[in-house]
mmCIF file of C-alpha atoms in Angstrom:
data_model
loop_
_atom_site.group_PDB
_atom_site.id
_atom_site.type_symbol
_atom_site.label_atom_id
_atom_site.label_comp_id
_atom_site.label_asym_id
_atom_site.label_seq_id
_atom_site.Cartn_x
_atom_site.Cartn_y
_atom_site.Cartn_z
ATOM 1 C CA MET Y 1 -54.521 12.987 -0.693
ATOM 2 C CA THR Y 2 -50.876 13.951 -0.141
ATOM 3 C CA GLU Y 3 -48.558 12.524 -2.747
ATOM 4 C CA HIS Y 4 -45.172 11.343 -1.463
ATOM 5 C CA VAL Y 5 -42.136 11.749 -3.871
ATOM 6 C CA LEU Y 6 -39.072 9.564 -3.204
ATOM 7 C CA HIS Y 7 -35.616 11.191 -3.887
ATOM 8 C CA PRO Y 8 -32.634 9.113 -4.494
ATOM 9 C CA ARG Y 9 -30.202 9.210 -1.754
ATOM 10 C CA ILE Y 10 -27.007 11.027 -2.974
ATOM 11 C CA THR Y 11 -23.827 9.432 -2.045
ATOM 12 C CA ASP Y 12 -21.468 11.551 -4.369
ATOM 13 C CA THR Y 13 -20.120 14.307 -2.223
ATOM 14 C CA ASN Y 14 -16.529 15.742 -1.892
ATOM 15 C CA ASP Y 15 -16.991 16.601 1.927
ATOM 16 C CA TRP Y 16 -15.909 13.089 3.161
ATOM 17 C CA VAL Y 17 -12.735 13.356 0.881
ATOM 18 C CA THR Y 18 -11.665 16.284 2.260
ATOM 19 C CA LEU Y 19 -12.259 14.846 5.900
ATOM 20 C CA VAL Y 20 -10.178 11.709 5.011
ATOM 21 C CA PHE Y 21 -7.390 13.835 3.630
ATOM 22 C CA ILE Y 22 -7.419 15.932 6.781
ATOM 23 C CA MET Y 23 -7.290 12.909 8.971
ATOM 24 C CA ALA Y 24 -4.360 11.382 7.108
ATOM 25 C CA PHE Y 25 -2.321 14.426 7.298
ATOM 26 C CA GLY Y 26 -3.282 14.776 10.919
ATOM 27 C CA ILE Y 27 -2.068 11.432 11.556
ATOM 28 C CA ILE Y 28 1.315 12.236 9.942
ATOM 29 C CA ALA Y 29 1.633 15.385 11.818
ATOM 30 C CA LEU Y 30 0.913 13.599 15.102
ATOM 31 C CA THR Y 31 3.495 10.774 14.202
ATOM 32 C CA LYS Y 32 6.055 13.350 13.298
ATOM 33 C CA SER Y 33 5.543 15.218 16.801
ATOM 34 C CA VAL Y 34 5.771 12.094 18.776
ATOM 35 C CA TYR Y 35 8.516 10.376 16.989
ATOM 36 C CA GLU Y 36 10.491 13.423 15.485
ATOM 37 C CA ASN Y 37 13.731 11.697 14.992
ATOM 38 C CA ARG Y 38 12.540 8.377 13.773
ATOM 39 C CA PHE Y 39 10.359 10.170 11.274
ATOM 40 C CA GLU Y 40 13.066 12.491 9.946
ATOM 41 C CA ASP Y 41 15.115 9.221 9.499
ATOM 42 C CA PHE Y 42 12.109 7.842 7.703
ATOM 43 C CA THR Y 43 11.711 10.743 5.155
ATOM 44 C CA LYS Y 44 15.162 10.429 4.138
ATOM 45 C CA LEU Y 45 14.651 6.815 3.153
ATOM 46 C CA ILE Y 46 15.042 7.458 -0.570
ATOM 47 C CA PHE Y 47 18.491 9.126 -0.102
ATOM 48 C CA SER Y 48 19.739 6.873 2.699
ATOM 49 C CA ASP Y 49 19.381 3.494 4.365
ATOM 50 C CA LYS Y 50 19.868 4.754 7.827
ATOM 51 C CA TYR Y 51 16.397 4.082 8.745
ATOM 52 C CA VAL Y 52 16.383 0.452 7.678
ATOM 53 C CA ARG Y 53 19.776 -0.161 9.249
ATOM 54 C CA ILE Y 54 18.565 1.286 12.757
ATOM 55 C CA TYR Y 55 14.931 -0.264 12.825
ATOM 56 C CA ARG Y 56 15.647 -3.627 11.405
ATOM 57 C CA ASP Y 57 14.314 -5.399 14.331
ATOM 58 C CA SER Y 58 10.715 -7.040 13.263
ATOM 59 C CA SER Y 59 9.510 -5.973 16.716
ATOM 60 C CA HIS Y 60 9.142 -2.291 15.207
ATOM 61 C CA LEU Y 61 6.492 -3.717 12.689
ATOM 62 C CA MET Y 62 3.866 -3.777 15.700
ATOM 63 C CA GLY Y 63 4.982 -0.156 17.317
ATOM 64 C CA MET Y 64 2.720 2.801 16.988
ATOM 65 C CA PHE Y 65 5.054 4.408 14.411
ATOM 66 C CA SER Y 66 4.429 1.847 12.094
ATOM 67 C CA ILE Y 67 0.716 1.178 12.862
ATOM 68 C CA SER Y 68 -0.065 4.900 12.347
ATOM 69 C CA LEU Y 69 1.858 5.222 8.919
ATOM 70 C CA PHE Y 70 0.174 1.923 7.987
ATOM 71 C CA VAL Y 71 -3.243 3.478 8.322
ATOM 72 C CA VAL Y 72 -1.958 6.456 6.090
ATOM 73 C CA GLN Y 73 -0.574 4.025 3.823
ATOM 74 C CA ILE Y 74 -4.164 2.206 3.536
ATOM 75 C CA ILE Y 75 -5.881 5.376 2.984
ATOM 76 C CA SER Y 76 -3.448 6.478 0.228
ATOM 77 C CA PHE Y 77 -3.642 3.289 -1.866
ATOM 78 C CA SER Y 78 -7.315 2.851 -1.244
ATOM 79 C CA PHE Y 79 -8.136 6.158 -2.722
ATOM 80 C CA PHE Y 80 -5.612 5.661 -5.571
ATOM 81 C CA ILE Y 81 -7.503 2.552 -6.487
ATOM 82 C CA GLN Y 82 -10.778 4.329 -6.289
ATOM 83 C CA ILE Y 83 -9.463 6.923 -8.681
ATOM 84 C CA LEU Y 84 -8.283 4.325 -11.059
ATOM 85 C CA LEU Y 85 -11.681 2.612 -10.905
ATOM 86 C CA ASN Y 86 -13.241 6.088 -11.655
ATOM 87 C CA ASN Y 87 -10.920 6.451 -14.503
ATOM 88 C CA PHE Y 88 -12.075 3.050 -16.107
ATOM 89 C CA GLY Y 89 -15.709 3.838 -15.465
ATOM 90 C CA TYR Y 90 -16.125 1.165 -12.724
ATOM 91 C CA GLY Y 91 -17.204 3.561 -9.867
ATOM 92 C CA SER Y 92 -17.333 7.193 -8.822
ATOM 93 C CA LYS Y 93 -14.250 8.917 -6.971
ATOM 94 C CA THR Y 94 -16.626 10.546 -4.672
ATOM 95 C CA ASP Y 95 -18.529 7.433 -3.575
ATOM 96 C CA TRP Y 96 -17.796 7.006 0.208
ATOM 97 C CA ILE Y 97 -19.412 3.502 0.262
ATOM 98 C CA LEU Y 98 -17.061 2.355 -2.406
ATOM 99 C CA PHE Y 99 -14.141 3.812 -0.660
ATOM 100 C CA ILE Y 100 -15.119 1.910 2.661
ATOM 101 C CA GLN Y 101 -15.133 -1.300 0.541
ATOM 102 C CA ILE Y 102 -11.787 -0.689 -1.129
ATOM 103 C CA PHE Y 103 -10.276 0.349 2.388
ATOM 104 C CA THR Y 104 -11.642 -2.783 3.949
ATOM 105 C CA PHE Y 105 -10.411 -5.023 1.115
ATOM 106 C CA VAL Y 106 -6.879 -3.561 1.028
ATOM 107 C CA ILE Y 107 -6.658 -4.204 4.973
ATOM 108 C CA TYR Y 108 -7.904 -7.699 4.644
ATOM 109 C CA PHE Y 109 -5.672 -8.400 1.557
ATOM 110 C CA ILE Y 110 -2.438 -7.256 3.408
ATOM 111 C CA LEU Y 111 -3.100 -8.749 6.858
ATOM 112 C CA SER Y 112 -4.224 -12.116 5.242
ATOM 113 C CA LYS Y 113 -1.060 -11.990 3.016
ATOM 114 C CA PHE Y 114 1.036 -11.367 6.192
ATOM 115 C CA LEU Y 115 -0.416 -14.061 8.122
ATOM 116 C CA ILE Y 116 0.022 -16.710 5.294
ATOM 117 C CA GLU Y 117 3.564 -15.413 4.732
ATOM 118 C CA LYS Y 118 4.383 -16.079 8.645
ATOM 119 C CA ILE Y 119 2.624 -19.630 8.207
ATOM 120 C CA ILE Y 120 4.609 -20.417 5.041
ATOM 121 C CA ALA Y 121 7.788 -19.120 6.336
ATOM 122 C CA THR Y 122 7.440 -21.245 9.526
ATOM 123 C CA ALA Y 123 6.845 -24.219 7.225
ATOM 124 C CA PHE Y 124 9.820 -23.694 5.104
ATOM 125 C CA LYS Y 125 11.950 -22.717 8.263
ATOM 126 C CA ILE Y 126 12.848 -19.394 6.770
ATOM 127 C CA GLU Y 127 11.109 -17.396 9.521
ATOM 128 C CA GLU Y 128 14.103 -14.882 10.221
ATOM 129 C CA LEU Y 129 14.797 -14.212 6.401
ATOM 130 C CA VAL Y 130 11.079 -13.686 5.597
ATOM 131 C CA GLU Y 131 10.963 -11.246 8.812
ATOM 132 C CA GLN Y 132 13.788 -9.245 7.733
ATOM 133 C CA PHE Y 133 12.661 -9.226 4.015
ATOM 134 C CA ASN Y 134 9.053 -8.270 5.044
ATOM 135 C CA LEU Y 135 10.181 -5.433 7.248
ATOM 136 C CA GLN Y 136 12.174 -3.877 4.630
ATOM 137 C CA LYS Y 137 9.341 -4.284 2.056
ATOM 138 C CA VAL Y 138 6.827 -2.838 4.446
ATOM 139 C CA THR Y 139 9.081 0.183 5.242
ATOM 140 C CA TYR Y 140 9.480 0.942 1.624
ATOM 141 C CA ARG Y 141 5.969 0.210 0.905
ATOM 142 C CA THR Y 142 4.875 2.734 3.600
ATOM 143 C CA TYR Y 143 7.267 5.383 2.127
ATOM 144 C CA VAL Y 144 5.687 4.945 -1.201
ATOM 145 C CA GLY Y 145 2.174 5.330 0.407
ATOM 146 C CA LEU Y 146 3.149 8.551 1.909
ATOM 147 C CA LEU Y 147 4.529 9.834 -1.304
ATOM 148 C CA LEU Y 148 1.170 9.001 -3.106
ATOM 149 C CA LEU Y 149 -1.070 10.743 -0.862
ATOM 150 C CA PRO Y 150 -0.352 14.166 -2.229
ATOM 151 C CA ILE Y 151 -0.720 12.622 -5.644
ATOM 152 C CA ASP Y 152 -4.102 11.452 -4.598
ATOM 153 C CA ILE Y 153 -5.042 14.879 -3.821
ATOM 154 C CA ILE Y 154 -3.857 16.472 -7.187
ATOM 155 C CA LEU Y 155 -5.672 13.673 -9.105
ATOM 156 C CA PHE Y 156 -8.970 14.242 -7.232
ATOM 157 C CA TYR Y 157 -9.250 17.972 -6.975
ATOM 158 C CA TYR Y 158 -7.803 18.927 -10.674
ATOM 159 C CA GLU Y 159 -10.420 17.681 -13.019
ATOM 160 C CA SER Y 160 -8.445 18.906 -16.128
ATOM 161 C CA ILE Y 161 -5.606 16.338 -15.588
ATOM 162 C CA LEU Y 162 -5.357 13.865 -18.447
ATOM 163 C CA LYS Y 163 -7.159 10.592 -17.830
ATOM 164 C CA ASN Y 164 -3.768 8.809 -18.600
ATOM 165 C CA ILE Y 165 -1.959 10.468 -15.691
ATOM 166 C CA PRO Y 166 -3.230 7.919 -13.151
ATOM 167 C CA LEU Y 167 -2.132 5.035 -15.300
ATOM 168 C CA LEU Y 168 1.463 6.590 -15.443
ATOM 169 C CA VAL Y 169 1.147 6.839 -11.576
ATOM 170 C CA LEU Y 170 0.231 3.005 -11.425
ATOM 171 C CA TYR Y 171 3.202 2.299 -13.861
ATOM 172 C CA SER Y 172 5.497 4.119 -11.779
ATOM 173 C CA ILE Y 173 4.426 2.348 -8.417
ATOM 174 C CA VAL Y 174 4.637 -1.064 -10.146
ATOM 175 C CA VAL Y 175 8.275 -0.047 -11.458
ATOM 176 C CA MET Y 176 9.314 1.215 -7.970
ATOM 177 C CA ASN Y 177 8.028 -1.938 -6.336
ATOM 178 C CA VAL Y 178 10.039 -4.166 -8.748
ATOM 179 C CA LEU Y 179 13.123 -2.031 -7.933
ATOM 180 C CA LEU Y 180 12.550 -2.520 -4.147
ATOM 181 C CA TYR Y 181 12.190 -6.079 -4.415
ATOM 182 C CA VAL Y 182 15.388 -6.320 -6.443
ATOM 183 C CA TYR Y 183 17.154 -3.872 -3.873
ATOM 184 C CA SER Y 184 15.801 -6.278 -0.828
ATOM 185 C CA ILE Y 185 16.844 -9.247 -2.397
ATOM 186 C CA LYS Y 186 20.454 -7.799 -2.927
ATOM 187 C CA ASN Y 187 20.628 -6.893 0.675
ATOM 188 C CA TYR Y 188 19.647 -10.365 1.792
ATOM 189 C CA ARG Y 189 21.203 -12.461 -1.101
ATOM 190 C CA LYS Y 190 23.628 -14.390 1.221
ATOM 191 C CA GLU Y 191 20.685 -15.564 3.415
ATOM 192 C CA ILE Y 192 18.468 -16.122 0.336
ATOM 193 C CA PHE Y 193 21.083 -18.114 -1.662
ATOM 194 C CA SER Y 194 21.457 -20.542 1.231
ATOM 195 C CA LYS Y 195 17.724 -21.217 1.079
ATOM 196 C CA LEU Y 196 17.257 -20.459 -2.519
ATOM 197 C CA PHE Y 197 14.569 -23.239 -3.449
ATOM 198 C CA TYR Y 198 12.411 -22.470 -0.474
ATOM 199 C CA PHE Y 199 12.675 -18.622 -0.909
ATOM 200 C CA ILE Y 200 11.769 -19.119 -4.736
ATOM 201 C CA LEU Y 201 8.616 -21.046 -3.509
ATOM 202 C CA TYR Y 202 7.554 -18.261 -1.108
ATOM 203 C CA LEU Y 203 8.144 -15.771 -3.803
ATOM 204 C CA CYS Y 204 5.919 -17.503 -6.303
ATOM 205 C CA THR Y 205 3.362 -18.317 -3.958
ATOM 206 C CA LEU Y 206 2.953 -14.842 -2.064
ATOM 207 C CA GLU Y 207 4.449 -12.271 -4.031
ATOM 208 C CA ILE Y 208 3.480 -13.280 -7.496
ATOM 209 C CA ALA Y 209 0.468 -15.627 -7.570
ATOM 210 C CA PRO Y 210 -1.839 -13.007 -5.620
ATOM 211 C CA TYR Y 211 -1.295 -10.042 -7.929
ATOM 212 C CA TYR Y 212 -1.217 -12.235 -11.022
ATOM 213 C CA PHE Y 213 -4.797 -13.316 -10.113
ATOM 214 C CA MET Y 214 -5.886 -10.052 -9.491
ATOM 215 C CA TYR Y 215 -4.788 -8.702 -12.426
ATOM 216 C CA TYR Y 216 -6.401 -11.659 -14.341
ATOM 217 C CA TRP Y 217 -9.726 -11.176 -12.577
ATOM 218 C CA PHE Y 218 -9.691 -7.574 -13.343
ATOM 219 C CA THR Y 219 -9.035 -7.687 -16.955
ATOM 220 C CA LYS Y 220 -11.381 -10.599 -17.578
ATOM 221 C CA GLY Y 221 -14.187 -8.890 -15.783
ATOM 222 C CA SER Y 222 -13.713 -5.763 -17.851
ATOM 223 C CA VAL Y 223 -14.149 -7.722 -20.946
#
């Protein structure tokens, strides 16, 4: 009688990670070749606000340039989250199923938040202000996502890196986002002060509460 031995399916492999990174850099290269001048202005975002001044129309959010870099941004942030989970012992950084779950969650989170922002902005009658604020916020967040991509590669392939490095990167991202919010508020301070009450409600509802609840859920779940 033949004895059948069942072997567990192996999901931890580095091959898919390499393919994902190659795809991300392929999207960046293709975007650069198609939108050469715009991409060049975008890469100088940290030194100059020329890109923000030129592409300040909210219609640019739905263009192929923004969509392509949005995909790269999602890949970058999703993989960084997976590295953090691996660092805390909640998953493996080579688990492609976990990556798909994180990738899907990040997309739904950002798109759902964007849709709710549009609804609340319409209800508060601050659509134009929120559109301009969001456009600048999305632009800088995409830029941070691109900067994070090579860091993801280093954190993944170099096992000798200290375990607190991902946390330092996380803290740096949080600080950068806070500074970007302050910068955005400064740029639109006249419009914000004219509708300060509604903007504070918007800020508390959609820019503070979601991240607070995620932090609370994560910290309580780790006890």
